[in-house]
Tab-separated table of C-alpha atoms in Angstrom:
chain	number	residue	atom	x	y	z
A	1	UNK	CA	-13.174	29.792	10.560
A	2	UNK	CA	-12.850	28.133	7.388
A	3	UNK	CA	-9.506	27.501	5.222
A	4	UNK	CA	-9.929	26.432	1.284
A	5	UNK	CA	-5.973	25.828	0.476
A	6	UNK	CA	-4.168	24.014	2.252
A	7	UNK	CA	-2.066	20.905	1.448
A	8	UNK	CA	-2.177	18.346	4.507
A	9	UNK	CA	0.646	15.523	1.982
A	10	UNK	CA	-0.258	12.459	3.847
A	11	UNK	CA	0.980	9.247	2.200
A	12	UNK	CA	4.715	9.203	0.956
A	13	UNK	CA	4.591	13.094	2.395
A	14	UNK	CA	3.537	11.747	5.703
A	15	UNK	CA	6.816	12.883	7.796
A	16	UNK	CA	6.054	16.475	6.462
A	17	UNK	CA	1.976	16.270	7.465
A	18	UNK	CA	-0.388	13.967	7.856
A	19	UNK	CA	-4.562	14.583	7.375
A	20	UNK	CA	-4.946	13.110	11.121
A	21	UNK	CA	-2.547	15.804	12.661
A	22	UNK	CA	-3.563	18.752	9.908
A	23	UNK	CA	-6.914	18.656	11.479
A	24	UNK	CA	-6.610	17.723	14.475
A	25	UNK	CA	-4.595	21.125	14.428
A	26	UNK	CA	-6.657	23.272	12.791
A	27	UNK	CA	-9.460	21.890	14.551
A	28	UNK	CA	-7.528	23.177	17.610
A	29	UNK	CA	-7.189	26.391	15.856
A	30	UNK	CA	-11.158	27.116	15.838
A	31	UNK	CA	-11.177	25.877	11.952
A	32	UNK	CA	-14.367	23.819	10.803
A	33	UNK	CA	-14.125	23.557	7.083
A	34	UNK	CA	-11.165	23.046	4.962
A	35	UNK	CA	-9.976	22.543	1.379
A	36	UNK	CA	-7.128	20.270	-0.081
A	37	UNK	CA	-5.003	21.255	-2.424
A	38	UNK	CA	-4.468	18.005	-5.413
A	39	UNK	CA	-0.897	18.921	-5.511
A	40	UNK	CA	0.056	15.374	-3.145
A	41	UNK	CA	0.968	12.259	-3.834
A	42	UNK	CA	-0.680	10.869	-5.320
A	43	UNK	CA	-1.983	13.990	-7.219
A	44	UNK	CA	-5.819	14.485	-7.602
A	45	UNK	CA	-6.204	14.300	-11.121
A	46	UNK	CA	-8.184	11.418	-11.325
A	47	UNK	CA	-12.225	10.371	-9.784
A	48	UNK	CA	-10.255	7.301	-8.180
A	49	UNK	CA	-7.164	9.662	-6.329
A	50	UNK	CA	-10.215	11.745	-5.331
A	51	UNK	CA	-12.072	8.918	-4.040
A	52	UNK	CA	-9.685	7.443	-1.819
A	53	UNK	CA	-7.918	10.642	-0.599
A	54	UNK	CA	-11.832	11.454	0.519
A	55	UNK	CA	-11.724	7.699	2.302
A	56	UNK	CA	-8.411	8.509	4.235
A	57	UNK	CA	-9.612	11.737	5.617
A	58	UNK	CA	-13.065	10.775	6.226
A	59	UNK	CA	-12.256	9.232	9.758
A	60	UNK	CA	-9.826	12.225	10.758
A	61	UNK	CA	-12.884	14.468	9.929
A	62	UNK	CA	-15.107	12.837	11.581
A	63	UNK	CA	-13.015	12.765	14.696
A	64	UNK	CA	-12.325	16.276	14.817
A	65	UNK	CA	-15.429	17.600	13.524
A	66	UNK	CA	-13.854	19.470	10.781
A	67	UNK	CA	-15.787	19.152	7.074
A	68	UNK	CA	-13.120	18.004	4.555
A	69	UNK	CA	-13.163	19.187	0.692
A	70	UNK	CA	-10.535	18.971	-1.895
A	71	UNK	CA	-10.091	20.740	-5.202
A	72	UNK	CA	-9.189	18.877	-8.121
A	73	UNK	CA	-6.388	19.187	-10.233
A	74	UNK	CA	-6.507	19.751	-14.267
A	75	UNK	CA	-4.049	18.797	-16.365
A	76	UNK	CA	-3.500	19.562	-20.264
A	77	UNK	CA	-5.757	16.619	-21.258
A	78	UNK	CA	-8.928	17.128	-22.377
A	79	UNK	CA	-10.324	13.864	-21.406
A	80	UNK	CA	-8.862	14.371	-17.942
A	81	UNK	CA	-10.827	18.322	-17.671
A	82	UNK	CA	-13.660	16.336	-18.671
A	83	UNK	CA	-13.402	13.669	-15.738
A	84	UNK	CA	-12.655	16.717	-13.663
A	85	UNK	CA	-15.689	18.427	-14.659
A	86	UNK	CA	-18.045	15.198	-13.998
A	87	UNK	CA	-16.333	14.222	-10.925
A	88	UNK	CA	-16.761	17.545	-9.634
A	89	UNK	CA	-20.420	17.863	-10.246
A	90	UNK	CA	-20.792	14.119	-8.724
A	91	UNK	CA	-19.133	14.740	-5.643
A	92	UNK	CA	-19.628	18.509	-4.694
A	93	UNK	CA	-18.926	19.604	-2.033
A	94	UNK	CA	-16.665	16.799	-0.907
A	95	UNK	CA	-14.841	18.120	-4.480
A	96	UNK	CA	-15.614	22.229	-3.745
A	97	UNK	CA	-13.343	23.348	-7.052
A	98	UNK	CA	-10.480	22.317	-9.858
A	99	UNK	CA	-7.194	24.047	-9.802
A	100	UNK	CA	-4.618	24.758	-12.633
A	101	UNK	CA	-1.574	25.532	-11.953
A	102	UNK	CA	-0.277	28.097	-14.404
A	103	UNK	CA	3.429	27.424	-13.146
A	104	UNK	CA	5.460	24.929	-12.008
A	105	UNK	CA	5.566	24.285	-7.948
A	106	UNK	CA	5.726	21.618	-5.417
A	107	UNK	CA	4.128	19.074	-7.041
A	108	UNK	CA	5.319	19.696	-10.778
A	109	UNK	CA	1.426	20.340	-12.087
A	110	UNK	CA	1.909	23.004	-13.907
A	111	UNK	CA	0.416	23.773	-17.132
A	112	UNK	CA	2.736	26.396	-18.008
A	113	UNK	CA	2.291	27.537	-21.894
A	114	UNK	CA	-0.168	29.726	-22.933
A	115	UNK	CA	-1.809	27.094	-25.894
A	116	UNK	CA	-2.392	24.448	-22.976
A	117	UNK	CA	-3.836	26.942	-20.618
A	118	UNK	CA	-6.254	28.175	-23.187
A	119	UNK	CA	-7.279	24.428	-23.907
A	120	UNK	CA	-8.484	24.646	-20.273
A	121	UNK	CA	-10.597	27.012	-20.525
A	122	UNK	CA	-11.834	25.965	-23.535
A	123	UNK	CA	-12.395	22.795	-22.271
A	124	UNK	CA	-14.364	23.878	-19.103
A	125	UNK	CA	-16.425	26.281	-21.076
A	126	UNK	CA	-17.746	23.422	-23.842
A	127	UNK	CA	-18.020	20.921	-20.799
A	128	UNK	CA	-19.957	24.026	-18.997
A	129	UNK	CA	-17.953	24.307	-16.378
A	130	UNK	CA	-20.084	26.953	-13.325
A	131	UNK	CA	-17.806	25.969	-10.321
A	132	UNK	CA	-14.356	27.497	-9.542
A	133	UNK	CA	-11.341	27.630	-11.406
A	134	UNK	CA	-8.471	28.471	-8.774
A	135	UNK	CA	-5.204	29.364	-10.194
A	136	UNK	CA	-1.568	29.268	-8.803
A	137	UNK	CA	-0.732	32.172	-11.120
A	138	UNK	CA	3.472	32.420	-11.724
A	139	UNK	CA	4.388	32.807	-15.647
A	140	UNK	CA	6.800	30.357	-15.912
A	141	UNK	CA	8.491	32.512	-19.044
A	142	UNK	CA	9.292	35.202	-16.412
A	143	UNK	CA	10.750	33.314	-13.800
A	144	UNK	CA	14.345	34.057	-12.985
A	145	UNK	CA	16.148	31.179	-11.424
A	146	UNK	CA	19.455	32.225	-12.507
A	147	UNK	CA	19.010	35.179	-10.358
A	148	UNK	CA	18.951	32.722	-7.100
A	149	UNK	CA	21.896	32.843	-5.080
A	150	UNK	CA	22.586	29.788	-2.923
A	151	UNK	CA	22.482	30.717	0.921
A	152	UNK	CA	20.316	34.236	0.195
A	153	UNK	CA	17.277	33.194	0.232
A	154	UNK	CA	15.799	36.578	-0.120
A	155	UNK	CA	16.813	36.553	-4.049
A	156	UNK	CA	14.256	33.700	-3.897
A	157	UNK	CA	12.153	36.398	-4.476
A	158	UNK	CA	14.058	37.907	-7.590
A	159	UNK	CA	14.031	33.891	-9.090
A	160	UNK	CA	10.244	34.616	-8.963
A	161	UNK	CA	9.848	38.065	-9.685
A	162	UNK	CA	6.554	40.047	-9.343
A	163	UNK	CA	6.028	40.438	-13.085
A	164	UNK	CA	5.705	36.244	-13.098
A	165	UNK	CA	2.615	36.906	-11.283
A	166	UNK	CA	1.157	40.068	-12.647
A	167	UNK	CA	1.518	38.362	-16.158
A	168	UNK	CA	-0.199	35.505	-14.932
A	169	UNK	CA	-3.102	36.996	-13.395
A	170	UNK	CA	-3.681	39.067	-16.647
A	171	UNK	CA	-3.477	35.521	-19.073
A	172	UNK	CA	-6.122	34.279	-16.572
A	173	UNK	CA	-8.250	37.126	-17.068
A	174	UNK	CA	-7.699	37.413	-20.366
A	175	UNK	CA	-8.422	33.738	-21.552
A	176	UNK	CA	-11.435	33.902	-19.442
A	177	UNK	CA	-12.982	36.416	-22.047
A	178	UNK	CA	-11.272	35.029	-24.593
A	179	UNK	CA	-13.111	31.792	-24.031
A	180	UNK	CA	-16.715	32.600	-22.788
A	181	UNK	CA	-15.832	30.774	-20.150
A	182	UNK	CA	-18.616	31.410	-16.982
A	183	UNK	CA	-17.506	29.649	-14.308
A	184	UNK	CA	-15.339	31.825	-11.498
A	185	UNK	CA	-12.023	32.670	-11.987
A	186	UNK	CA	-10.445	33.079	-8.215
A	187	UNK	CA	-6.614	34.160	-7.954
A	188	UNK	CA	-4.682	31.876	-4.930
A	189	UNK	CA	-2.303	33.415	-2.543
A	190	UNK	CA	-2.406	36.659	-3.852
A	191	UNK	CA	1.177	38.207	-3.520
A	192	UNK	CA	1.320	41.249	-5.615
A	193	UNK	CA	-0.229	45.184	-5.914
A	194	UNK	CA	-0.367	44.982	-9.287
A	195	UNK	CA	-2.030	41.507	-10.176
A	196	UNK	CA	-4.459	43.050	-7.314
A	197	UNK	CA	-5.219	45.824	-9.648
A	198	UNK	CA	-5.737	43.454	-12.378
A	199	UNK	CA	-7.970	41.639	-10.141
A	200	UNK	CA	-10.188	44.407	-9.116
A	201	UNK	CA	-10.216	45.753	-12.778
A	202	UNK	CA	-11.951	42.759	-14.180
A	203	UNK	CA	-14.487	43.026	-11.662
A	204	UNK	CA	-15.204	46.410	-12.754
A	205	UNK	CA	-16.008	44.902	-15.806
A	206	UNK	CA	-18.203	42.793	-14.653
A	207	UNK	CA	-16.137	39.044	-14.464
A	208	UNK	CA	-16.607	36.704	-11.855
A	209	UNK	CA	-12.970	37.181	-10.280
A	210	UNK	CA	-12.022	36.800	-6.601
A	211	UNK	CA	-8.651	36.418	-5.041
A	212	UNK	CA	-7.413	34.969	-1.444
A	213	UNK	CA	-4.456	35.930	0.613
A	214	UNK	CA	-2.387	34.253	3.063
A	215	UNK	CA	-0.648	35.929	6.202
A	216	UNK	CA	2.518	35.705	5.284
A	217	UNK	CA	2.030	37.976	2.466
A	218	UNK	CA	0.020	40.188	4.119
A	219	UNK	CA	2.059	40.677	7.339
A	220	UNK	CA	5.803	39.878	5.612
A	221	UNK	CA	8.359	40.958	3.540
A	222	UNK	CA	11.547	40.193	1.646
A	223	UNK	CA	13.528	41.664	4.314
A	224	UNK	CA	12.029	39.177	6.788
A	225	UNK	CA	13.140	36.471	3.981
A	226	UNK	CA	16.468	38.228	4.329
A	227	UNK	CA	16.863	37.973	8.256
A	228	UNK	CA	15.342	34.661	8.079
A	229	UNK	CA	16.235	32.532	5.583
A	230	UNK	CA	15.224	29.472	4.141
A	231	UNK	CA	12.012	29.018	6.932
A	232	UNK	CA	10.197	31.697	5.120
A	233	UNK	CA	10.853	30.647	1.463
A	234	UNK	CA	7.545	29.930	-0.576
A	235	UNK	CA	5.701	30.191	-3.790
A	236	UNK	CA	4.970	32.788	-4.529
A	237	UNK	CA	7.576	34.322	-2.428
A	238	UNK	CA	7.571	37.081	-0.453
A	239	UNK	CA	7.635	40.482	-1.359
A	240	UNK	CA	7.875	44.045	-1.131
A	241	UNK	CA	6.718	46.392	1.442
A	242	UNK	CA	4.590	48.440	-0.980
A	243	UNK	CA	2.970	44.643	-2.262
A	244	UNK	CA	2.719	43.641	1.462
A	245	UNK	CA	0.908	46.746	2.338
A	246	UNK	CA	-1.744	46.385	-0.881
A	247	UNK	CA	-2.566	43.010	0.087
A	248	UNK	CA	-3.349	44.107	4.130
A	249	UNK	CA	-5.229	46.709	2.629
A	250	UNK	CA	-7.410	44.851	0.162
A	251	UNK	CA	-8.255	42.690	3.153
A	252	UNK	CA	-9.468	45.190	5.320
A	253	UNK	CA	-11.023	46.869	2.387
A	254	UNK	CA	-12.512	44.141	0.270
A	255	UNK	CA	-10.473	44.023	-2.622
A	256	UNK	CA	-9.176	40.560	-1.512
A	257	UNK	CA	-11.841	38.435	-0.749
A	258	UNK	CA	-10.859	36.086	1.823
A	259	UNK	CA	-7.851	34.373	3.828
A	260	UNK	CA	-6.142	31.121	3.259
A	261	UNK	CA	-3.489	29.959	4.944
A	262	UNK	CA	-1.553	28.348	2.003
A	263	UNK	CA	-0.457	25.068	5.234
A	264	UNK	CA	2.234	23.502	3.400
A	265	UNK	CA	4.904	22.442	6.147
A	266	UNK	CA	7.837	20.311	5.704
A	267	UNK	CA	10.725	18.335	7.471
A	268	UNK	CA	13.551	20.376	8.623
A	269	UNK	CA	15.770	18.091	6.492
A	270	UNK	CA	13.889	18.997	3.337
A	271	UNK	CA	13.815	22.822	4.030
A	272	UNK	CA	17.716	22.730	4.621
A	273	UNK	CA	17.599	21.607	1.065
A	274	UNK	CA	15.480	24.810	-0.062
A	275	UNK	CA	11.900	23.361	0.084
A	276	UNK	CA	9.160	25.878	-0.711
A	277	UNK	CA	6.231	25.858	1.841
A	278	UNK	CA	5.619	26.990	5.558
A	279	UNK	CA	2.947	25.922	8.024
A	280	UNK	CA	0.102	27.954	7.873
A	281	UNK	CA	-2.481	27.921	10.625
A	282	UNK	CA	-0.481	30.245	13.415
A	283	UNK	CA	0.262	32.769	10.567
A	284	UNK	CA	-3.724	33.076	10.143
A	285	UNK	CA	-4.259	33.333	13.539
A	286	UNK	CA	-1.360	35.677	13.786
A	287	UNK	CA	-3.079	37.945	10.823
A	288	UNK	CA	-6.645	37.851	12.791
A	289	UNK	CA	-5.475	39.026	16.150
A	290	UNK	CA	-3.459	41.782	14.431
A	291	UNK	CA	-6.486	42.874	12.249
A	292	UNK	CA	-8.600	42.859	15.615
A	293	UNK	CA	-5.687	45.393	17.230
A	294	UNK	CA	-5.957	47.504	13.931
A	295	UNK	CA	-9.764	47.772	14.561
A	296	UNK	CA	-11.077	45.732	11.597
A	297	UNK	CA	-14.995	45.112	12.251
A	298	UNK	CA	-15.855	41.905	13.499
A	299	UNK	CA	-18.386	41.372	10.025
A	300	UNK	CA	-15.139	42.347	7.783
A	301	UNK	CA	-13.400	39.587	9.734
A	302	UNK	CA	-16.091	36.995	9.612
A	303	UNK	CA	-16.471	38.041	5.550
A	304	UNK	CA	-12.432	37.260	5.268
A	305	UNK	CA	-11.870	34.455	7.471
A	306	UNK	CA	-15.279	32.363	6.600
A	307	UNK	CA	-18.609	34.036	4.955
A	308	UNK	CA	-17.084	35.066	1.559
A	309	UNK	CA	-14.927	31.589	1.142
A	310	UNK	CA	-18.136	29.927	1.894
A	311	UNK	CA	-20.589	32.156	-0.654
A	312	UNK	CA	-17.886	31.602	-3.438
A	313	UNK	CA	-18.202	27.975	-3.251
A	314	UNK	CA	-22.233	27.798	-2.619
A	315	UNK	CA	-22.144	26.786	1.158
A	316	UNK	CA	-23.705	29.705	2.760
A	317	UNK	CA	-24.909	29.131	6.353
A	318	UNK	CA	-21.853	27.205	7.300
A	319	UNK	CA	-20.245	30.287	8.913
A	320	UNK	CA	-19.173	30.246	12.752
A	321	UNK	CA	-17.784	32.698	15.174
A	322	UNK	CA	-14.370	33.330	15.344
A	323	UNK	CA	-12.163	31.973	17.869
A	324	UNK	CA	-11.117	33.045	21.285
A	325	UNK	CA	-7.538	32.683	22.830
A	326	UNK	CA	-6.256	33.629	19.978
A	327	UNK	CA	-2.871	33.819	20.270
A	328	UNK	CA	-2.645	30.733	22.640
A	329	UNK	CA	-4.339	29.023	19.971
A	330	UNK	CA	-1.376	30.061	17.534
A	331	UNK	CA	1.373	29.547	19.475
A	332	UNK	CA	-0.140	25.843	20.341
A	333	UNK	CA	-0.472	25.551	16.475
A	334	UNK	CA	2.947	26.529	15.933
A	335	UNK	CA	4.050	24.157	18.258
A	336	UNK	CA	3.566	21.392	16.447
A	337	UNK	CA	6.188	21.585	13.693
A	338	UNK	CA	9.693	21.502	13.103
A	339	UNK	CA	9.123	25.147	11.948
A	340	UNK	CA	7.092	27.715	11.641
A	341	UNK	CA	7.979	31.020	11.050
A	342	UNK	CA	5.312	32.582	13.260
A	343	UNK	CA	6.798	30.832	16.157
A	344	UNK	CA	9.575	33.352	15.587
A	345	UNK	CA	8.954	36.679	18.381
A	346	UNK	CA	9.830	39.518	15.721
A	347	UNK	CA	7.398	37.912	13.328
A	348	UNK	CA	4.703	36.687	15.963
């Protein structure tokens, strides 16, 4: 299996994950190839934060036989796209993509106005940008916090509405025409029916566009959010049943391209306080067994859980079987946090 987002913290985040434990776990989990998100801390906006979160992991990866990538975050700086852009054709594939984050989350990297994200793109497209461009797409105009109501955490989910995301997926879209730019535009943690539409619209017309989705949104809802609380609070959040049942169908169907788990876990102490992120790696396994009992051909489930990740990024070959055992495999996984919502037996 392969996983391209996930955020193994490390460092000052170190009681929430560690690199050594994320892999050693998702080793565990039959995972050989992942992707870190820049959104730590340090944040990977810089060749030298690159360099040396590549020198931390190296030993873990090594040790668990699991091939270790990050993706590069932009910022609104035009020399700094540039160093992206250099240090990503350097490095690649230790460096598999650069991410913008078109709202704020963990991490506070968003570039949230529409001027800034169009220097991006412009940016990439005169530096001749061909990787990928992944995008955490929430409009930061159309979020709602107001609408949160302490101790309901399902109205997390009104704070971030589905329009925040729709809006943002069609500003992606829209200043990749507007800019030429011909690198690949691929949509994170898809969460929504109608960004999906959006998504499978441009590639009718022809744009390199791809989207992922994580288990959570494709096996959740708001209403578990409701029963549940603060353990299943992320961004994006969850949502409907009609979104829920979209993104589950565009997986089985093709309109979402591949899974990632979105592993982002945190102390207990910081989720009492209303921390955004679960652990991801038992919800994935979760989502493959239950795609197996629905009948999903094993090529659909190699194309979601490793091939098309792989092709996207220009490492074809690298793709193994699935795993066996798999739901010993995810309860072990979800053993090893504070929390994980999969852990729970009406979600698992």
């Amino acid at each position: 299996m392969t996983d391209l987002h996930v955020h193994l913290r490390d460092g000052v985040q170190s009681a929430k994950e560690t690199i050594e434990h994320g892999l050693a776990v998702a080793s565990m989990c039959g995972i050989r190839r992942v992707a870190d998100m820049p959104n730590c801390s340090p944040a990977l906006t810089s060749r030298a934060a690159v360099l040396d979160r590549l020198a931390l992991a190296s030993p873990s990866a090594k040790r668990h036989r699991v091939s270790y990538s990050v993706h590069m975050g932009l910022t609104a700086d035009p020399d700094q796209i540039r160093e992206a852009v250099a240090t990503h054709s350097e490095l690649f594939p230790l460096v598999l993509g650069l991410k913008l984050f078109a709202g704020q989350s963990t991490g506070n990297m968003g570039i949230v106005d529409i001027d800034s994200q169009r220097l991006v793109f412009q940016t990439l497209t005169e530096a001749h940008y061909r990787g990928v461009l992944l995008v955490h797409c929430e409009k930061e105009s159309l979020l709602r916090p107001e609408l949160f109501v302490a101790g309901r955490w399902e109205t997390h989910s009104l704070a971030r509405p589905t329009a925040a995301e729709v809006e943002s997926v069609r500003d992606m879209i829209g200043l990749m025409e507007e800019t030429g730019f011909a690198g690949h535009l691929h949509i994170c943690h898809i969460s929504t029916k109608g960004a999906l539409e959006l998504v499978c619209a441009a590639r009718d017309r022809g744009l390199a566009v791809s989207c992922g989705a994580t288990a959570h949104h494709s096996l959740l809802t708001v209403d578990d959010a409701a029963e549940h609380g603060r353990y299943l609070k992320m961004n994006p959040p969850l949502r409907s049943m009609e979104d829920r049942d979209a993104i589950y169908a565009g997986l089985v169907g093709g309109s979402v391209d591949y899974v990632e788990s979105d592993h982002a876990p945190h102390t207990l102490e910081d989720k009492e306080k209303g921390a955004s992120g679960i652990p991801g790696f038992a919800g994935s396994l979760m989502l493959l067994s239950r795609l197996k009992a629905d009948g999903v051909p094993t090529e659909r489930l190699v194309d979601i859980f490793s091939r098309n990740a792989l092709t996207l990024f220009g490492l074809d070959g690298e793709e193994r079987p699935l795993p066996d055992r798999i739901m010993w495999r995810a309860r072990k996984a979800a053993s090893e946090y504070p929390f994980d919502p999969f852990a729970i037996p009406q979600l698992g």
